[in-house]
PDB file of C-alpha atoms in Angstrom:
ATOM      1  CA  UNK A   1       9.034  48.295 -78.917  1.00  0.00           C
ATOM      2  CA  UNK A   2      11.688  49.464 -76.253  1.00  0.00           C
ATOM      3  CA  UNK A   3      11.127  51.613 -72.968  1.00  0.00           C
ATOM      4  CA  UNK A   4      14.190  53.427 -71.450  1.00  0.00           C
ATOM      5  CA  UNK A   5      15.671  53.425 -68.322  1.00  0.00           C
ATOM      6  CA  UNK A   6      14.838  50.925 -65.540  1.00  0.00           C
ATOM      7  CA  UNK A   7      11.933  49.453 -67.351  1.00  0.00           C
ATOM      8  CA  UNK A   8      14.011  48.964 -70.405  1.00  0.00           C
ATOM      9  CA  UNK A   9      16.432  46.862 -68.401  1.00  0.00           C
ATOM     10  CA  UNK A  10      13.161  45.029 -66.893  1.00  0.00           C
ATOM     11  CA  UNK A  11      11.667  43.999 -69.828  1.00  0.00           C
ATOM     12  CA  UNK A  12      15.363  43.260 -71.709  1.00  0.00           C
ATOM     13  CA  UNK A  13      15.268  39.950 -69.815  1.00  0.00           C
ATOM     14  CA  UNK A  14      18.773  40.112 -68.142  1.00  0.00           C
ATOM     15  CA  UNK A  15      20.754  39.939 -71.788  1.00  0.00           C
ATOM     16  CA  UNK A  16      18.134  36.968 -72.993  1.00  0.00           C
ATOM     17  CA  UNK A  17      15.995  37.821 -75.820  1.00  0.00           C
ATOM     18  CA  UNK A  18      14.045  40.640 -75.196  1.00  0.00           C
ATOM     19  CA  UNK A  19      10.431  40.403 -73.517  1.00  0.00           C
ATOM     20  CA  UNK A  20       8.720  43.072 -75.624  1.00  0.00           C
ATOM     21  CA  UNK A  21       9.743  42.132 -79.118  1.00  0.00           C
ATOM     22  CA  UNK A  22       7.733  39.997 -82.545  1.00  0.00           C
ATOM     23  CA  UNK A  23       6.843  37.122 -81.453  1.00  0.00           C
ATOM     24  CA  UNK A  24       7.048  37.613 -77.954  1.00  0.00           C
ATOM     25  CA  UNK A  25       4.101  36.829 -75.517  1.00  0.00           C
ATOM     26  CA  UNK A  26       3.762  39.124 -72.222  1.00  0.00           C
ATOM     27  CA  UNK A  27       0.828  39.564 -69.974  1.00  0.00           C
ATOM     28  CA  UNK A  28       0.216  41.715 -67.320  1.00  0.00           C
ATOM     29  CA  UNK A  29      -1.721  40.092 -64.135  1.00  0.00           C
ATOM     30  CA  UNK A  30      -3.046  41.566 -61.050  1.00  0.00           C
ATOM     31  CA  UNK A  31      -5.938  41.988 -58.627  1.00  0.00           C
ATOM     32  CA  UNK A  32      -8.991  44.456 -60.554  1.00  0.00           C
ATOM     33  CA  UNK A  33      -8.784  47.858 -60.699  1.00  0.00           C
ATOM     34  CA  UNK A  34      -4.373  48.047 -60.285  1.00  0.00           C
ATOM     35  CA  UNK A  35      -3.873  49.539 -63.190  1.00  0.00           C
ATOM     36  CA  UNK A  36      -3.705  46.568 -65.543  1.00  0.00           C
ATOM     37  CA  UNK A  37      -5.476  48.929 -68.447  1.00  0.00           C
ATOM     38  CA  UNK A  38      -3.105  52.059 -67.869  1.00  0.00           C
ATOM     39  CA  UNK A  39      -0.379  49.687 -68.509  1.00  0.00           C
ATOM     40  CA  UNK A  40      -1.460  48.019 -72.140  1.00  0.00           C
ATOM     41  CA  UNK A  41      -2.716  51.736 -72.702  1.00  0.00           C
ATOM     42  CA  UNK A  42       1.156  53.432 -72.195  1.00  0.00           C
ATOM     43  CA  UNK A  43       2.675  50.298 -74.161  1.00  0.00           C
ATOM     44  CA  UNK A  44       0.245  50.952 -77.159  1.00  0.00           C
ATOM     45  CA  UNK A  45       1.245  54.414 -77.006  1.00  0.00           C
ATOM     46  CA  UNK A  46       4.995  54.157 -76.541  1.00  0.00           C
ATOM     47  CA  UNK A  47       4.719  51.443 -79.393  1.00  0.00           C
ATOM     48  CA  UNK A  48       2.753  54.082 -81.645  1.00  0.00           C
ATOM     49  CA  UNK A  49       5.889  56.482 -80.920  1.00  0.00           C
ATOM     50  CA  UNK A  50       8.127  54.425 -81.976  1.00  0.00           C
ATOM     51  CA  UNK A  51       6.297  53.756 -85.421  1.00  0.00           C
ATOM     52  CA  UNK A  52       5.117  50.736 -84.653  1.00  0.00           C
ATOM     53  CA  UNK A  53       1.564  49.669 -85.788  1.00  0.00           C
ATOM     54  CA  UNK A  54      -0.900  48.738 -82.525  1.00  0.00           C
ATOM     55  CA  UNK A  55      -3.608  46.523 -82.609  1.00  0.00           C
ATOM     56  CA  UNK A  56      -5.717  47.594 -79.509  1.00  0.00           C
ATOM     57  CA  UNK A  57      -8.690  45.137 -78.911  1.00  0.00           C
ATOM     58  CA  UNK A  58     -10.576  46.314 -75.597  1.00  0.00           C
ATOM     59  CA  UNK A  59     -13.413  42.614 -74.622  1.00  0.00           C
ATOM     60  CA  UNK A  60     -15.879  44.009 -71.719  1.00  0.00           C
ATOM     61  CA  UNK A  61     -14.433  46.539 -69.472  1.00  0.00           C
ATOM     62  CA  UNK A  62     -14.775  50.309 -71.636  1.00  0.00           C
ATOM     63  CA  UNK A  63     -16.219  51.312 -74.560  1.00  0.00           C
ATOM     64  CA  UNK A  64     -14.496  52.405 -77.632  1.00  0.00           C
ATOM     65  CA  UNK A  65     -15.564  56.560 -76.836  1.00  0.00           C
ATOM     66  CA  UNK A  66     -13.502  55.647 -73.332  1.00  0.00           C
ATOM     67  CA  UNK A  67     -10.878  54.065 -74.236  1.00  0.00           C
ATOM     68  CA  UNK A  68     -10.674  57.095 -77.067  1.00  0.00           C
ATOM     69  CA  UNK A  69     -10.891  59.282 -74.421  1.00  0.00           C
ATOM     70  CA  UNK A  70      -7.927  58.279 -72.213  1.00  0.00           C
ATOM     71  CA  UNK A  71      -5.429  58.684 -75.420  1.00  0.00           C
ATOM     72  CA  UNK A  72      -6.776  61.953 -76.166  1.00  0.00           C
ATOM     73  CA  UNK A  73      -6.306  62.861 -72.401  1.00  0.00           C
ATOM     74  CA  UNK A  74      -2.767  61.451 -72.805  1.00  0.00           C
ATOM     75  CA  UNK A  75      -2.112  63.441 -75.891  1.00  0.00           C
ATOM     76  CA  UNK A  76      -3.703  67.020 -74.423  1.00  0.00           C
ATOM     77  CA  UNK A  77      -1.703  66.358 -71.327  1.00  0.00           C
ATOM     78  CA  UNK A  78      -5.175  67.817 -69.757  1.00  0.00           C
ATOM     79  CA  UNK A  79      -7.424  66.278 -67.605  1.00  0.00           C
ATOM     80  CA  UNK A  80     -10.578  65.272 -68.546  1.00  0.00           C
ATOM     81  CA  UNK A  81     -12.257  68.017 -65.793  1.00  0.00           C
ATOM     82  CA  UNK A  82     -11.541  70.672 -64.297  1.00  0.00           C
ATOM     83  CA  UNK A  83      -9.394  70.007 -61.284  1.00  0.00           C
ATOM     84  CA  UNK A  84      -6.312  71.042 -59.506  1.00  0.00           C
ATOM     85  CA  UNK A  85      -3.464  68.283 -60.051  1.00  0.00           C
ATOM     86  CA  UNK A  86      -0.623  67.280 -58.028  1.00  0.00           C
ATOM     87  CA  UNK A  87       2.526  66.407 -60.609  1.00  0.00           C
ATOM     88  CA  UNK A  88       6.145  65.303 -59.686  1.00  0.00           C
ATOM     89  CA  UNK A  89       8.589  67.743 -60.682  1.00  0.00           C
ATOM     90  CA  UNK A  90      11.662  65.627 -59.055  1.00  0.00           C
ATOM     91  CA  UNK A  91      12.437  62.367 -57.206  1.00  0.00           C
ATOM     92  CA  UNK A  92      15.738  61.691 -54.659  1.00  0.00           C
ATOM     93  CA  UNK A  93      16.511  58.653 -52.709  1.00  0.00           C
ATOM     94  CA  UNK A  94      18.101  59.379 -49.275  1.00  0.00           C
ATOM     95  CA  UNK A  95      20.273  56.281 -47.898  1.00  0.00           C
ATOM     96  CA  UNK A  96      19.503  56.963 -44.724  1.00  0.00           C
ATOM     97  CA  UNK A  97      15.552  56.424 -45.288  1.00  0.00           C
ATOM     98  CA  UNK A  98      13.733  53.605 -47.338  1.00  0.00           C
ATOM     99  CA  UNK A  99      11.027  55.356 -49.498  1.00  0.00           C
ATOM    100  CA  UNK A 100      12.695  58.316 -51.781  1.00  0.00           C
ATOM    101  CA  UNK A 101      11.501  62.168 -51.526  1.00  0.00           C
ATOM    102  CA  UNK A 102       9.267  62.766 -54.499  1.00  0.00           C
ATOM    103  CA  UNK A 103       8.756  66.728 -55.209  1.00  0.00           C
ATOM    104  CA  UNK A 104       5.459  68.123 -56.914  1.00  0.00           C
ATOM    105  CA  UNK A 105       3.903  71.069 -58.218  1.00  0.00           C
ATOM    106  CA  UNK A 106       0.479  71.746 -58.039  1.00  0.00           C
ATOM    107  CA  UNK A 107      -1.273  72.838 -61.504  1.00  0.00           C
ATOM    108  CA  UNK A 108      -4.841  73.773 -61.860  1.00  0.00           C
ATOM    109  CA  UNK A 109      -7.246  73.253 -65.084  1.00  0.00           C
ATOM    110  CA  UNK A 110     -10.335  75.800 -65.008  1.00  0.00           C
ATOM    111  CA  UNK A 111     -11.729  74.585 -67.979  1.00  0.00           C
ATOM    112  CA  UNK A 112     -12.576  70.840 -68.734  1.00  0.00           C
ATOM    113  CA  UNK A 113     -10.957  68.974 -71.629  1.00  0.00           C
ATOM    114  CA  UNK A 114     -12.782  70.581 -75.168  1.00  0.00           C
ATOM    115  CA  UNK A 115     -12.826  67.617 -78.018  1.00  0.00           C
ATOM    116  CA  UNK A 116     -11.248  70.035 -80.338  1.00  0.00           C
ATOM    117  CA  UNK A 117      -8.330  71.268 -77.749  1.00  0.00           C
ATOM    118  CA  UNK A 118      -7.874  66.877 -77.604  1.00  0.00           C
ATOM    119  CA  UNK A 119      -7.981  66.454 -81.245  1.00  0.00           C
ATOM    120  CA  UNK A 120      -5.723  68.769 -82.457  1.00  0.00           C
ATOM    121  CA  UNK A 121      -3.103  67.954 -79.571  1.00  0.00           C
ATOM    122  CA  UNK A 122      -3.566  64.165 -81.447  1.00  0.00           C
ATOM    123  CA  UNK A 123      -3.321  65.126 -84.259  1.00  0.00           C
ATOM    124  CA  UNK A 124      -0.109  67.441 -83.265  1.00  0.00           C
ATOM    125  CA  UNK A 125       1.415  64.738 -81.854  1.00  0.00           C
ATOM    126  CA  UNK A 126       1.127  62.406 -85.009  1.00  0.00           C
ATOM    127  CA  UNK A 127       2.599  65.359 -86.833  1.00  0.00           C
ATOM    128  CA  UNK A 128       5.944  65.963 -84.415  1.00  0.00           C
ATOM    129  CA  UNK A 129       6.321  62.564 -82.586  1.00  0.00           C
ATOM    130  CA  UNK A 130       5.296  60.187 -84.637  1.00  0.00           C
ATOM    131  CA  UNK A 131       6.316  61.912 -87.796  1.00  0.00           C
ATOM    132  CA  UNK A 132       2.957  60.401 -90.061  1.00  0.00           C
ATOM    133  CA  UNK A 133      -0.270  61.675 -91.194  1.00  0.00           C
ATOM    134  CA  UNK A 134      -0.350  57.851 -90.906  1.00  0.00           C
ATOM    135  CA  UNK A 135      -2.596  55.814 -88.258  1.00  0.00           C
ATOM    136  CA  UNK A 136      -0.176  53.629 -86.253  1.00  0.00           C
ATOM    137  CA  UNK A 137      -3.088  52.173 -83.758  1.00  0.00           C
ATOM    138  CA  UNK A 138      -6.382  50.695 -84.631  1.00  0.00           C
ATOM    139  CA  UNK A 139      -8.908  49.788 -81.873  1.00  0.00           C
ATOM    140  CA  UNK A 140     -11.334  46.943 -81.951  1.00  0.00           C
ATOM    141  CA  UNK A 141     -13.627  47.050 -78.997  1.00  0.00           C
ATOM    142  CA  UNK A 142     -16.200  44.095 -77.700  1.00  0.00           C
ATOM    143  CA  UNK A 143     -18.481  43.260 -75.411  1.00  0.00           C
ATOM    144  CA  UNK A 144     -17.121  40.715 -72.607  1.00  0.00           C
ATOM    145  CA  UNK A 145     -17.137  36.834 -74.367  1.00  0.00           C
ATOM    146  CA  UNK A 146     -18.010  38.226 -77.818  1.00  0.00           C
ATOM    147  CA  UNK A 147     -15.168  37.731 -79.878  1.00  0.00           C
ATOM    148  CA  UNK A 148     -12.683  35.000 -79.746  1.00  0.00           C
ATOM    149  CA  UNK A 149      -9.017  34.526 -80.338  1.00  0.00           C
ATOM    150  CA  UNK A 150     -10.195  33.246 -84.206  1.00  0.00           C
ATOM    151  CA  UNK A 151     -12.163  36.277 -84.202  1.00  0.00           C
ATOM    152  CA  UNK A 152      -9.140  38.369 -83.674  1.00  0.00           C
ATOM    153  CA  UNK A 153      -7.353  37.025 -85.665  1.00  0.00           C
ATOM    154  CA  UNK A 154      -9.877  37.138 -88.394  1.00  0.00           C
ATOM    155  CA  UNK A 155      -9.728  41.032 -87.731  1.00  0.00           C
ATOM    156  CA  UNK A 156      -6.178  41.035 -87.906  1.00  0.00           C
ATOM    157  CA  UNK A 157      -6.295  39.385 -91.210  1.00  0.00           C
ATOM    158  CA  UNK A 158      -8.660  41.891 -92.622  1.00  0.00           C
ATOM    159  CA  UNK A 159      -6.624  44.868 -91.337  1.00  0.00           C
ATOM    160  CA  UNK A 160      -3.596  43.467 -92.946  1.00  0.00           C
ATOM    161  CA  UNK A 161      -5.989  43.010 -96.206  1.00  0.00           C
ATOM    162  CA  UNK A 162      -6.435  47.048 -95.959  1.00  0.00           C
ATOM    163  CA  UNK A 163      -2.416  47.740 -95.722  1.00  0.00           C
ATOM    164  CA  UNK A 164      -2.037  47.736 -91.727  1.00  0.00           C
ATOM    165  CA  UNK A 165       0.438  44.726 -90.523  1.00  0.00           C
ATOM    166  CA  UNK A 166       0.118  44.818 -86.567  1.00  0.00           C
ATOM    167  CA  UNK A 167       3.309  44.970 -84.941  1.00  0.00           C
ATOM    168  CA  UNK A 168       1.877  45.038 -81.474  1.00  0.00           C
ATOM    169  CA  UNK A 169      -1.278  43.517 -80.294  1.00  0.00           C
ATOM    170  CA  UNK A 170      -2.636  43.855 -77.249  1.00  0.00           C
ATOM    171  CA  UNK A 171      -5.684  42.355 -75.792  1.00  0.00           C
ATOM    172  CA  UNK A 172      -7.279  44.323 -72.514  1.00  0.00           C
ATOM    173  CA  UNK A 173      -9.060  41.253 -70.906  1.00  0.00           C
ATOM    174  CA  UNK A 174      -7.919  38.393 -72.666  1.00  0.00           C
ATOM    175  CA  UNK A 175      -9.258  36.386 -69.846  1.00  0.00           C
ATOM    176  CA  UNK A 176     -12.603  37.438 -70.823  1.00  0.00           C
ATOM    177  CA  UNK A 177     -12.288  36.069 -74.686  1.00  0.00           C
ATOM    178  CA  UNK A 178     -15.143  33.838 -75.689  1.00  0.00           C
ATOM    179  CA  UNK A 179     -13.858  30.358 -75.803  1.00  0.00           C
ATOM    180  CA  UNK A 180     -13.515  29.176 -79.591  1.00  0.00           C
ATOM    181  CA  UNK A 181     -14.918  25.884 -79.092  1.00  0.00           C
ATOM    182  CA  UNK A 182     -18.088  25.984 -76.661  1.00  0.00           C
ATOM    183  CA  UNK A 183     -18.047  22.265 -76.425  1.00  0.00           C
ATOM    184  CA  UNK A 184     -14.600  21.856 -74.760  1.00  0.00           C
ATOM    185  CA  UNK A 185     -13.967  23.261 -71.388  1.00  0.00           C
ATOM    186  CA  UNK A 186     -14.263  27.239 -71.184  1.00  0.00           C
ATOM    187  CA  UNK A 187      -9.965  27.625 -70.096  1.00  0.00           C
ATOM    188  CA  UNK A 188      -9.524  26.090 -73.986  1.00  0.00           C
TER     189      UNK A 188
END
């Protein structure tokens, strides 16, 4: 999985071997509510883009109909309500000042999102980006210190049973995981 631009270079690690690759381990730490969960969402779906099979296990923080909801949002391009939104049409940097000039366009949504309007903009987007009638991302979703690493990878195990060999996985809360051996101390 590869992102473009700036955040390609970022996560190329200078030349080394790359960050977001098999094999490799990243995690994505912050203070709550910074956007930790937007993040793992966009690198599921950029992974699913480029035809590569997501594992998405959500442990304690939204529900599978939420977490459901934000890629169908993602794939309408719509809002969820009915709103007025505020999108950047450009970006410049000045020298002469520190922050850059972003430029927007205000677009407004009478209608809230319709579940049919978000399913077949999925479904059009499996069709013309991804190029599959195929699923590329499965979601497995769990109530906070319910499932475990071996758990996981028990799922895992069965999915690749059924024909679908994870190239990404990506846990939203790993920190949250129940601990596989309640004896030993809970940071096992």
């Amino acid at each position: 999985m590869s992102y473009q631009g700036a955040l390609g270079r970022f996560f190329d690690n200078k030349g080394g071997l790359p960050s977001l690759t098999r094999d490799g381990f990243v995690a994505f730490m912050g203070p709550e509510k910074r956007g930790k969960t937007f993040l793992l969402l966009d690198v599921a779906w950029q992974s699913m883009l480029q035809r590569k099979r997501v594992a998405f296990f959500e442990v304690g923080d939204l529900s599978q109909n939420q977490i459901m909801r934000r890629f169908m949002i993602r794939a309408s391009k719509q809002p969820i309500r009915a709103c007025t939104i505020k999108y950047p049409t450009s970006i410049t940097k000045n020298p002469a000042v520190k922050q850059a000039l972003v430029t927007t366009k205000m677009k407004e949504y009478t209608k809230p999102l319709d579940w049919r309007v978000a399913k077949l903009a999925c479904d059009k987007v499996m069709k013309s980006e991804v190029n599959s009638s195929e699923s590329y991302l499965r979601l497995s979703t769990h109530p906070s210190g319910s499932i475990s690493v071996k758990g996981i990878e028990g799922i895992l195990k069965v999915w690749e049973r059924q024909g679908f060999v994870a190239d990404v996985v990506i846990i939203d809360y790993a920190d949250i995981l129940a601990p596989i051996n309640e004896k030993e101390d809970f940071r096992h």
